[in-house]
Short mmCIF file of C-alpha atoms in Angstrom, two decimals:
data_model
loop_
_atom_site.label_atom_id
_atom_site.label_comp_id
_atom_site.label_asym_id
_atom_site.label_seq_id
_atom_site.Cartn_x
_atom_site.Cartn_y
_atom_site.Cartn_z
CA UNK A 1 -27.68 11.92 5.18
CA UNK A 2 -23.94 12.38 5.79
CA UNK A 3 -22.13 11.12 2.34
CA UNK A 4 -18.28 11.69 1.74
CA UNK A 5 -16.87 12.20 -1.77
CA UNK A 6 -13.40 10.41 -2.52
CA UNK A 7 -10.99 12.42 -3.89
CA UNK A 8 -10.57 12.31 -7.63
CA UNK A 9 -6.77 10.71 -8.74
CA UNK A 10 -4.95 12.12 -11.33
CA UNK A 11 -2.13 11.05 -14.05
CA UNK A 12 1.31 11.85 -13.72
CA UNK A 13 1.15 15.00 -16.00
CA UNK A 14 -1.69 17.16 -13.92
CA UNK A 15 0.56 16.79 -11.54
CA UNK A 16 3.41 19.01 -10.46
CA UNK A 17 7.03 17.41 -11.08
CA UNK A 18 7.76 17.05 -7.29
CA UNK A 19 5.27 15.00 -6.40
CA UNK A 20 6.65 12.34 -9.11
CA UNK A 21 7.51 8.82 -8.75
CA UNK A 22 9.77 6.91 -10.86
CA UNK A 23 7.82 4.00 -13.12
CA UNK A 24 3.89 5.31 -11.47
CA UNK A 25 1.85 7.20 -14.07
CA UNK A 26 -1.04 7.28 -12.22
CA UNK A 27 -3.00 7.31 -9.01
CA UNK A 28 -1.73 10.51 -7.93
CA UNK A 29 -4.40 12.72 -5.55
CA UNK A 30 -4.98 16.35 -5.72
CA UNK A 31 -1.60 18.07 -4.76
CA UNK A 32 -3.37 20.43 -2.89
CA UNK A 33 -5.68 18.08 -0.96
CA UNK A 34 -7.19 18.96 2.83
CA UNK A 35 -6.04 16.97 5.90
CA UNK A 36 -9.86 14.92 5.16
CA UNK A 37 -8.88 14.53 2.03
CA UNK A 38 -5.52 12.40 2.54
CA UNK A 39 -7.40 10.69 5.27
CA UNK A 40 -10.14 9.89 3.21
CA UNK A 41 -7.86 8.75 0.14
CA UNK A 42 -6.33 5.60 2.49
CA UNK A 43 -9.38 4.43 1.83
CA UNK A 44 -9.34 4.49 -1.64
CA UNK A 45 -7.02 2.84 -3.69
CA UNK A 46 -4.66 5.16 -5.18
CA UNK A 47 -0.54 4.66 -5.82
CA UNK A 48 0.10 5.45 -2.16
CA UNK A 49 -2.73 3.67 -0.10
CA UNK A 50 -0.40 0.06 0.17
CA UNK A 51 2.20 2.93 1.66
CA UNK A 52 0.11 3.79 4.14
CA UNK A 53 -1.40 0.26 5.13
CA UNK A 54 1.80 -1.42 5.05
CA UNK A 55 3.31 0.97 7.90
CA UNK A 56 0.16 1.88 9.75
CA UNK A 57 -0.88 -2.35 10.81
CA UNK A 58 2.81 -3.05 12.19
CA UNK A 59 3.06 0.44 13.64
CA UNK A 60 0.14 -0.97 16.13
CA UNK A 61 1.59 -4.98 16.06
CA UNK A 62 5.14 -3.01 17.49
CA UNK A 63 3.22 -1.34 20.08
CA UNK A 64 1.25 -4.72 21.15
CA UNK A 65 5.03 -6.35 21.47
CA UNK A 66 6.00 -3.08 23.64
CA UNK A 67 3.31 -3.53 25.72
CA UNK A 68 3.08 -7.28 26.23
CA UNK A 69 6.85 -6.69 27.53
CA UNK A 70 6.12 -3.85 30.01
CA UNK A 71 3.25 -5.86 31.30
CA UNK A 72 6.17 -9.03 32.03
CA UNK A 73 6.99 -9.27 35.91
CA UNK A 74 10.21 -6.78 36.65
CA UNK A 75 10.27 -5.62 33.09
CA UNK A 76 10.70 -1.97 34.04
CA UNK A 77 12.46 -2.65 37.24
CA UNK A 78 15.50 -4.39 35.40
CA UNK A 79 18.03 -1.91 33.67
CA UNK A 80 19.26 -5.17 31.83
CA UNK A 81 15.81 -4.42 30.04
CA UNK A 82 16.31 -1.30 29.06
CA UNK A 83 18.14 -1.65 26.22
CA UNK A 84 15.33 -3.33 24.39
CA UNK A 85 12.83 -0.60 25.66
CA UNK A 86 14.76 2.36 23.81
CA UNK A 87 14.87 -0.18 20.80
CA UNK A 88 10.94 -0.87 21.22
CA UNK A 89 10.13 2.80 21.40
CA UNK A 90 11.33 3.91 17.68
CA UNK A 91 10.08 0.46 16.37
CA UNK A 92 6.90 1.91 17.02
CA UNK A 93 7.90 5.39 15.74
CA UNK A 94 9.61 5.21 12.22
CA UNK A 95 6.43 3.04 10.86
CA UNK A 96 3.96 5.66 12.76
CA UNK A 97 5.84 8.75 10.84
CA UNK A 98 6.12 6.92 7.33
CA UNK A 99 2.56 5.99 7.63
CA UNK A 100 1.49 9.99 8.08
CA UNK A 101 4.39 11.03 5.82
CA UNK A 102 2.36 8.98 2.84
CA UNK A 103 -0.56 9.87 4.22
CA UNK A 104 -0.23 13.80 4.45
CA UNK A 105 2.55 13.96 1.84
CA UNK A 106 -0.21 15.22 -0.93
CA UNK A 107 -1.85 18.91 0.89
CA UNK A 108 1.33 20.86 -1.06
CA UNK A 109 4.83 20.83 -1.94
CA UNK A 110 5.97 22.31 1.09
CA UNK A 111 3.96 19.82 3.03
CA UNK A 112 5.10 16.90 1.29
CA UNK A 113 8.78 17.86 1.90
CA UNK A 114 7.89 18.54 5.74
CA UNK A 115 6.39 14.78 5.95
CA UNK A 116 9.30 13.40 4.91
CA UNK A 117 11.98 15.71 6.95
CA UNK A 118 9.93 14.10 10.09
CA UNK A 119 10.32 10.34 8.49
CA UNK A 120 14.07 10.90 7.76
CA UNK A 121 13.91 12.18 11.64
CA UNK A 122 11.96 8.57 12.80
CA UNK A 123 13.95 6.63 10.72
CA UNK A 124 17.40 8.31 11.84
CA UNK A 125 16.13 7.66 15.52
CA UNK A 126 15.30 4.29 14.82
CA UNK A 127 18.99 3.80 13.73
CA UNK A 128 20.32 4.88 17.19
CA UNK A 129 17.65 2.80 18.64
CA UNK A 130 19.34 -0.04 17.41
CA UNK A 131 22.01 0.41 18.96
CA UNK A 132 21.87 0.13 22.51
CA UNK A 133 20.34 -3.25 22.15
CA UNK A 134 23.56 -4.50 19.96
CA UNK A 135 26.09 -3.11 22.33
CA UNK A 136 23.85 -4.39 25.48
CA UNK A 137 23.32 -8.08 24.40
CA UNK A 138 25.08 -8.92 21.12
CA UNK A 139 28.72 -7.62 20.86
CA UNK A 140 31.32 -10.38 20.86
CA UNK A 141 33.18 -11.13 24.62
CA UNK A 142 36.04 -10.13 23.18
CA UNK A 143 34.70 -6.15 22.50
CA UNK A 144 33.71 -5.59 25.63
CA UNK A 145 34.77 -2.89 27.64
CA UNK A 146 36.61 -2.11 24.80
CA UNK A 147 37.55 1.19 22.41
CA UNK A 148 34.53 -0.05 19.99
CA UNK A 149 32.16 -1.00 23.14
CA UNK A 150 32.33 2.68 24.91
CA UNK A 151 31.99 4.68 21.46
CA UNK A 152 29.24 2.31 19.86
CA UNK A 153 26.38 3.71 21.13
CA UNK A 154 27.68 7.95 21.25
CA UNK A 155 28.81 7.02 17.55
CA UNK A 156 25.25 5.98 16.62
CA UNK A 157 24.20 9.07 18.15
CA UNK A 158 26.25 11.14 16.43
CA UNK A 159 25.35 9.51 12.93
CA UNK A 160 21.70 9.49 13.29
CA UNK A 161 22.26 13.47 13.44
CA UNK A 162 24.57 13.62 10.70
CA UNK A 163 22.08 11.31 8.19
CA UNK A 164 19.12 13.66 9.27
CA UNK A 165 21.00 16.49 8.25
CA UNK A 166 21.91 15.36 5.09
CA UNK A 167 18.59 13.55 4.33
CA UNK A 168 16.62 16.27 4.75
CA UNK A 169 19.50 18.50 2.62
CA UNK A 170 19.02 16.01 0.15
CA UNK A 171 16.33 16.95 -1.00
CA UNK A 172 17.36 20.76 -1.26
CA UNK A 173 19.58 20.23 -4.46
CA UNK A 174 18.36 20.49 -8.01
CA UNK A 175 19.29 18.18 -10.64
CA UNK A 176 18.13 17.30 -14.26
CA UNK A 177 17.63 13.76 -14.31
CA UNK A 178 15.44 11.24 -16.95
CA UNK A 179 12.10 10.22 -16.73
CA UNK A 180 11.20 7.53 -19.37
CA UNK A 181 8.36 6.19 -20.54
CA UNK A 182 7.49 3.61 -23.08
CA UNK A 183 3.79 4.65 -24.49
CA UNK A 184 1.94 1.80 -26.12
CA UNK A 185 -1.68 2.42 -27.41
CA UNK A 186 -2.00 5.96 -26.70
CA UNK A 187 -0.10 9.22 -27.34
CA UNK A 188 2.71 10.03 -25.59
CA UNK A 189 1.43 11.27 -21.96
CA UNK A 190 3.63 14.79 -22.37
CA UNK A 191 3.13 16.40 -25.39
CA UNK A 192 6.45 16.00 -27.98
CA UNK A 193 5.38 15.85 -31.14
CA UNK A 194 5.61 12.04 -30.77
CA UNK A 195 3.84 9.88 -32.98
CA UNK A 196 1.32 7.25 -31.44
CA UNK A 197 3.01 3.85 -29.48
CA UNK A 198 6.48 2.73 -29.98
CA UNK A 199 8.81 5.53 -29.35
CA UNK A 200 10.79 5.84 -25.96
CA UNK A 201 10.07 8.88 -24.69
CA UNK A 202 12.72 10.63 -22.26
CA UNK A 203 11.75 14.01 -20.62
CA UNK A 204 14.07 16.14 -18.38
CA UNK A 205 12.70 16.33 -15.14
CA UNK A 206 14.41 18.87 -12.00
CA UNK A 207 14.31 17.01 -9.03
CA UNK A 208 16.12 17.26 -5.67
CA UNK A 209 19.67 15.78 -6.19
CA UNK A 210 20.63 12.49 -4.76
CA UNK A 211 23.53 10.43 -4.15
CA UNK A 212 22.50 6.61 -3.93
CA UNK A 213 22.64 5.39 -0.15
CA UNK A 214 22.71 2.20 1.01
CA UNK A 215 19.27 2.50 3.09
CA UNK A 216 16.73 2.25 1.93
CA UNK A 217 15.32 4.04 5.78
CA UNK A 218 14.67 5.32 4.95
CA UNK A 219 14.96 5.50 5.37
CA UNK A 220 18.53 6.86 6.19
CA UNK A 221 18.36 5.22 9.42
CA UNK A 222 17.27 2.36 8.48
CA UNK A 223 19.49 0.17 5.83
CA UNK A 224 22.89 1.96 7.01
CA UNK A 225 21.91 -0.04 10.62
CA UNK A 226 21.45 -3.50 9.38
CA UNK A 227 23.98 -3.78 6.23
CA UNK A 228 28.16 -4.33 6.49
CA UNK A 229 28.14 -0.33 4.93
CA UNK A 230 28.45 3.19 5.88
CA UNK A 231 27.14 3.83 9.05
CA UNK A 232 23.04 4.52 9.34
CA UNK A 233 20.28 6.24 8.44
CA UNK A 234 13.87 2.97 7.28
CA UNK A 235 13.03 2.22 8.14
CA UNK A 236 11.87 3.98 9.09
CA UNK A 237 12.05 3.33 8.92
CA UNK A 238 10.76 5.36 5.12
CA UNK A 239 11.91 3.61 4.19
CA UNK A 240 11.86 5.96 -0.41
CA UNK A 241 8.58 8.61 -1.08
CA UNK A 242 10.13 10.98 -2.89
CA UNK A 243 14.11 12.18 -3.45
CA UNK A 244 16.21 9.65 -1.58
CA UNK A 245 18.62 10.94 1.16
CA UNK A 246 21.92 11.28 0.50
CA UNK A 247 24.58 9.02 2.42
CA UNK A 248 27.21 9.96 4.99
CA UNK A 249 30.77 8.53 4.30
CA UNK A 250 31.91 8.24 7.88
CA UNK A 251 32.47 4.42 8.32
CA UNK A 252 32.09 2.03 11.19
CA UNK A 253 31.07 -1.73 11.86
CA UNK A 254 27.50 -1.76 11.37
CA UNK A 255 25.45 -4.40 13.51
CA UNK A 256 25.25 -6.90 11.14
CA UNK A 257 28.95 -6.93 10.72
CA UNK A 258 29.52 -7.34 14.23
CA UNK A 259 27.85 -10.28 14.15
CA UNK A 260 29.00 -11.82 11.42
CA UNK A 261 32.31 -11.46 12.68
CA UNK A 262 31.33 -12.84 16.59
CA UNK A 263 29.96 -15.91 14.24
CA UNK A 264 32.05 -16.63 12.11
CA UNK A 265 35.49 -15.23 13.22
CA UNK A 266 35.16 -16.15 17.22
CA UNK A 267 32.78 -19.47 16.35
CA UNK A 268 33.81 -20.51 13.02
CA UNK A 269 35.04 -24.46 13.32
CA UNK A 270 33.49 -25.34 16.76
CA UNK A 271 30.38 -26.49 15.82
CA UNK A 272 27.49 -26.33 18.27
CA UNK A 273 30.37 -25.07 21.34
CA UNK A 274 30.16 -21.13 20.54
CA UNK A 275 28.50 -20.23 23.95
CA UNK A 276 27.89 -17.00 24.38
CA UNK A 277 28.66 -16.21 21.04
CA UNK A 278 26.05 -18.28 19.34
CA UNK A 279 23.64 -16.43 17.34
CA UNK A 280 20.00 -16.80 16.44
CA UNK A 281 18.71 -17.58 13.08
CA UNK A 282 16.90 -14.77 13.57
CA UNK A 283 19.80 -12.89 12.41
CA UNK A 284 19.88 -13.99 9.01
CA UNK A 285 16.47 -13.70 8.16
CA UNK A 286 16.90 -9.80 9.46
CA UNK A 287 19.68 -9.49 7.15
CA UNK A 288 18.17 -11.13 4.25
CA UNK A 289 15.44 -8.76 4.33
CA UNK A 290 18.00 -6.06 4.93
CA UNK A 291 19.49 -6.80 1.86
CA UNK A 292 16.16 -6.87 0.07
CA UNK A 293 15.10 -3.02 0.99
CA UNK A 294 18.48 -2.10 -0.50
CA UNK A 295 17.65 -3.97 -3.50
CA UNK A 296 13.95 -2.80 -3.79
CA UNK A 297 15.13 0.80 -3.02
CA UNK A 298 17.77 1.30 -5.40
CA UNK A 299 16.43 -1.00 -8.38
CA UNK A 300 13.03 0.74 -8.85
CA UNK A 301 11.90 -3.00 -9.58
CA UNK A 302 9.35 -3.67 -10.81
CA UNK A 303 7.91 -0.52 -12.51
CA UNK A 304 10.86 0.64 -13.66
CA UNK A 305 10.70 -2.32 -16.27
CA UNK A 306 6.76 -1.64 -17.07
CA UNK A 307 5.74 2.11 -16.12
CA UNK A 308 2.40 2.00 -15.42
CA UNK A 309 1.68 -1.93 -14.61
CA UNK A 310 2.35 -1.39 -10.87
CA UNK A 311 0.61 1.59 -10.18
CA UNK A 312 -1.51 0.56 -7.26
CA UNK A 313 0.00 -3.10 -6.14
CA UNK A 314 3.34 -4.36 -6.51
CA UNK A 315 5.98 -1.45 -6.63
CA UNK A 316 9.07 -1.43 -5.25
CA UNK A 317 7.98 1.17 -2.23
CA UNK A 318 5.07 -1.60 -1.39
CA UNK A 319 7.73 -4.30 -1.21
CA UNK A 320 10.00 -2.26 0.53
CA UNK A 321 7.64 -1.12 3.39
CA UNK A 322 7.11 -4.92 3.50
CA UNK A 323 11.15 -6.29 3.74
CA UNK A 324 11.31 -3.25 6.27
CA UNK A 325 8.92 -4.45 8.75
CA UNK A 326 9.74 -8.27 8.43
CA UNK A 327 13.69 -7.07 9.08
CA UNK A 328 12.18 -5.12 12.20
CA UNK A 329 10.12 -8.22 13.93
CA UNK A 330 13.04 -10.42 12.96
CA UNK A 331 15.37 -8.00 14.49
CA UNK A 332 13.35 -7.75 17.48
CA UNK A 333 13.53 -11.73 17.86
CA UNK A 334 17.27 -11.73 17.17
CA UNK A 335 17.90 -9.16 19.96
CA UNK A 336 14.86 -11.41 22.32
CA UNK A 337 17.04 -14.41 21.51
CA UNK A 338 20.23 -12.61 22.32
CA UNK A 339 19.02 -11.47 25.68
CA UNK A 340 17.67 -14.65 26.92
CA UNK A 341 20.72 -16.87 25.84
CA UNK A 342 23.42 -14.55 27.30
CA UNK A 343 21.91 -13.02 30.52
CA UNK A 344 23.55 -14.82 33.13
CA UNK A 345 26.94 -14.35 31.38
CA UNK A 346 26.26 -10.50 30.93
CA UNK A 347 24.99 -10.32 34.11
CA UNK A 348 27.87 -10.22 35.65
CA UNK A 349 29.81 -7.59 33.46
CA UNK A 350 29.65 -3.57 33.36
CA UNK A 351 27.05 -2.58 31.04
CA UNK A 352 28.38 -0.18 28.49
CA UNK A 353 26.44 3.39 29.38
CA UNK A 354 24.78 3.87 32.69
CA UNK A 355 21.40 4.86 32.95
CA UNK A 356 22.55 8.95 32.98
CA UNK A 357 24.55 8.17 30.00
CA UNK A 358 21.57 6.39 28.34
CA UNK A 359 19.42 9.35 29.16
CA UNK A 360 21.54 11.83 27.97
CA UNK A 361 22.73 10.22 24.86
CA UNK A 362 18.86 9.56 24.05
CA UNK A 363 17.94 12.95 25.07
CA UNK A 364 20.80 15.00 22.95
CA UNK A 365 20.29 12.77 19.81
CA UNK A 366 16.42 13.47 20.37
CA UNK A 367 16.86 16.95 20.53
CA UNK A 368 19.29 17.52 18.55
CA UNK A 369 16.94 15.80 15.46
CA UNK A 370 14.62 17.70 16.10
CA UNK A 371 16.33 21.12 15.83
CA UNK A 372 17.57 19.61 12.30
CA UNK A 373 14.37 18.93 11.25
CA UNK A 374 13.11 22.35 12.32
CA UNK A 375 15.97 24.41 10.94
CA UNK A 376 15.17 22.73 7.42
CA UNK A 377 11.25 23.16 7.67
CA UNK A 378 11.67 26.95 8.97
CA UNK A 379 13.77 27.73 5.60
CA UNK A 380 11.59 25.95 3.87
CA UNK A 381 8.64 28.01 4.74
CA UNK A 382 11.03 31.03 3.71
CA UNK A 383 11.64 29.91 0.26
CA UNK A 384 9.65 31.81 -2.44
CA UNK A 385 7.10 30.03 -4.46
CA UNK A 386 8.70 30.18 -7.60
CA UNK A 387 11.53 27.91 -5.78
CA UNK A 388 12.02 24.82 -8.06
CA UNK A 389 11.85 22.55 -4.62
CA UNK A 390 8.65 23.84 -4.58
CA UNK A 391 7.44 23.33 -8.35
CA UNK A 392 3.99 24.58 -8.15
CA UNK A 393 2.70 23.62 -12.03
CA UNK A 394 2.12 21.28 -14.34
CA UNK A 395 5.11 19.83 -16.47
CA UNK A 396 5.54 21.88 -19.48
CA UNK A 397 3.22 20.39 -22.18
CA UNK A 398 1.22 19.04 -19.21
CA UNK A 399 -2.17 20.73 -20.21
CA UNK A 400 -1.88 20.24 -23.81
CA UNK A 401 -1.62 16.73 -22.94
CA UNK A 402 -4.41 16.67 -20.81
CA UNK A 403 -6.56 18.30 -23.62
CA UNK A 404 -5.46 15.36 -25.47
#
């Protein structure tokens, strides 16, 4: 009889330093675990398995929204539709390549930063994806056909490329940074010559340098599209496992602030006689949970306050994965609401890219990601093993602590 063996989870010390979270001391799987393996551990509860869950369910409720829509009468016959199509298509994407980037991130250190170059690559896609619906059915009557209405979408292209490459740069650098621990019953968990409970213990740890975004998608792609901020780059859309992406500086009005300003600058004072320019509360739930990834992504909360207490449920990359998805469906109802309420006014205006300059500026940004994403993984595969990206051992002290 067929019977499978889950893989055994390990503490933060057998593990090597670049597979470390901040605040999770344990639950970690075998950093050299098979492709069965990491399929095999979503089923067991270990400090990524809410990851994967979290991402893998809506990656399947997007694609049951997709298709309900292509099955509508005329859906794929109307290019006024088409706009929400290229949104719908990375919806479904960024949570798909989070949800293997958790999943897979654990067969080696090489692996784990491939996993992620492809998230940062979903997530950065997403970000344009965005895009085309805002210019097609939310910018303010007073934008359009303007200098900001013909760059939007090429801009978005252009930034999705440029938060890819840096993203996946990101997490080339090498920094010392602080790992801290408060031990209560037990020794210390790295060897120091620390007495039992009640000391703070701080260990140097090398880690791939990083410069605080505003995504959290990310995700790059994903905060930087719904937040008044530096332009994007998760959710994934990702949405962060592992060294968070560093930011671009190139500003623009994000989404969000666009609409804010057709609300309250164009609307402000006339009550329930905006028009066209009346927005759906939809909006503010999208940027409430928005705001929430940033928080959850750059606070650390809650294991940063108790290392160890949130291990398996309840840390910030849970909750994140969680505000990410809600700000997707309520995006996706903002942009429905936008499109139903203003289609006979658009109707009769230019849209902003034909369908050959939708294709190409899909196509190039598509390409173009990918080549990133390759250019990174094929040096990767160059470095040497004794690379500190790819720090193959135990922390020092790790097996004496083990012995323990």
């Amino acid at each position: 009889m067929l019977s499978l063996k889950l893989p055994q989870l390990l503490r933060v010390h057998q593990v090597p330093r670049v597979f470390w979270e901040d605040g999770i001391m344990s639950g970690y799987r075998r950093p050299t675990s098979s492709a069965l393996d990491c399929v095999l551990s979503s089923f067991q509860m270990t400090n990524e398995t809410v990851n994967i869950w979290t991402h893998f369910l809506p990656t399947w409720y997007f694609l049951w929204r997709l298709l309900a829509l292509l099955e509508g009468p005329g859906f794929r016959a109307e290019p006024y539709d088409w706009p929400l199509l290229i949104f719908l298509l990375p919806a479904c994407l960024y949570p798909f390549a989070s949800c293997c980037a958790h999943t897979f991130s654990s067969m080696s250190p090489r692996a784990r930063h491939i996993c992620y170059f492809l998230d940062y690559g979903a997530l950065s896609l997403y970000s344009l994806g965005c895009a085309f619906p805002y210019a097609a059915y939310s910018m303010p009557a007073s934008w359009l056909h303007g200098r900001l209405h013909q760059l939007f979408v090429p801009a978005a292209a252009f930034n999705s490329l440029l938060c890819t490459s840096l993203s996946c740069y990101s997490r080339n650098g090498d920094q010392p940074v602080r790992v801290s621990q408060v031990p209560r019953t037990r020794k210390s968990w790295v060897q120091q010559g620390t007495p039992h409970g009640g000391l703070r213990l701080s260990l140097p740890v090398r880690q791939p340098s990083t410069l605080l975004q505003g995504k959290a998608a990310g995700p790059p792609g994903f905060l930087l599209t719904h937040l008044p901020q530096p332009s994007p780059c998760s959710p994934g859309s990702a949405p962060w496992p592992g060294p968070r992406p560093i930011s671009d500086s190139a500003q623009r009005p994000s989404p969000p602030a666009m609409l804010f300003l057709r609300q309250l600058g164009l609307c402000w004072g006339r009550g329930h006689s905006c028009g066209q320019e009346a927005l759906s509360t939809s909006h503010s739930y999208h940027l409430l949970c928005a705001l929430l990834t940033g928080f959850l992504f750059a606070s650390h909360l809650p294991e940063r306050l108790a290392p160890g207490r949130f291990d398996y449920i309840g840390h910030s990359h849970q909750l994140f994965h969680i505000c990410a998805v809600l700000g997707t469906h309520f995006q996706l109802e903002a942009v429905l609401a936008d499109m139903g309420s203003r289609r006979t006014w658009l109707a009769t205006q230019e849209p902003p890219l034909g369908l050959q300059g939708t294709v190409a500026t899909l196509g190039l940004a598509v390409a173009g990601n990918l080549f990133i994403i390759a250019a990174f993984t094929a040096s990767l595969l160059r470095a040497p093993g004794t690379c500190p990206l790819l720090q193959g051992g135990p922390p020092e002290g790790g097996a004496q602590a083990k012995q323990q």
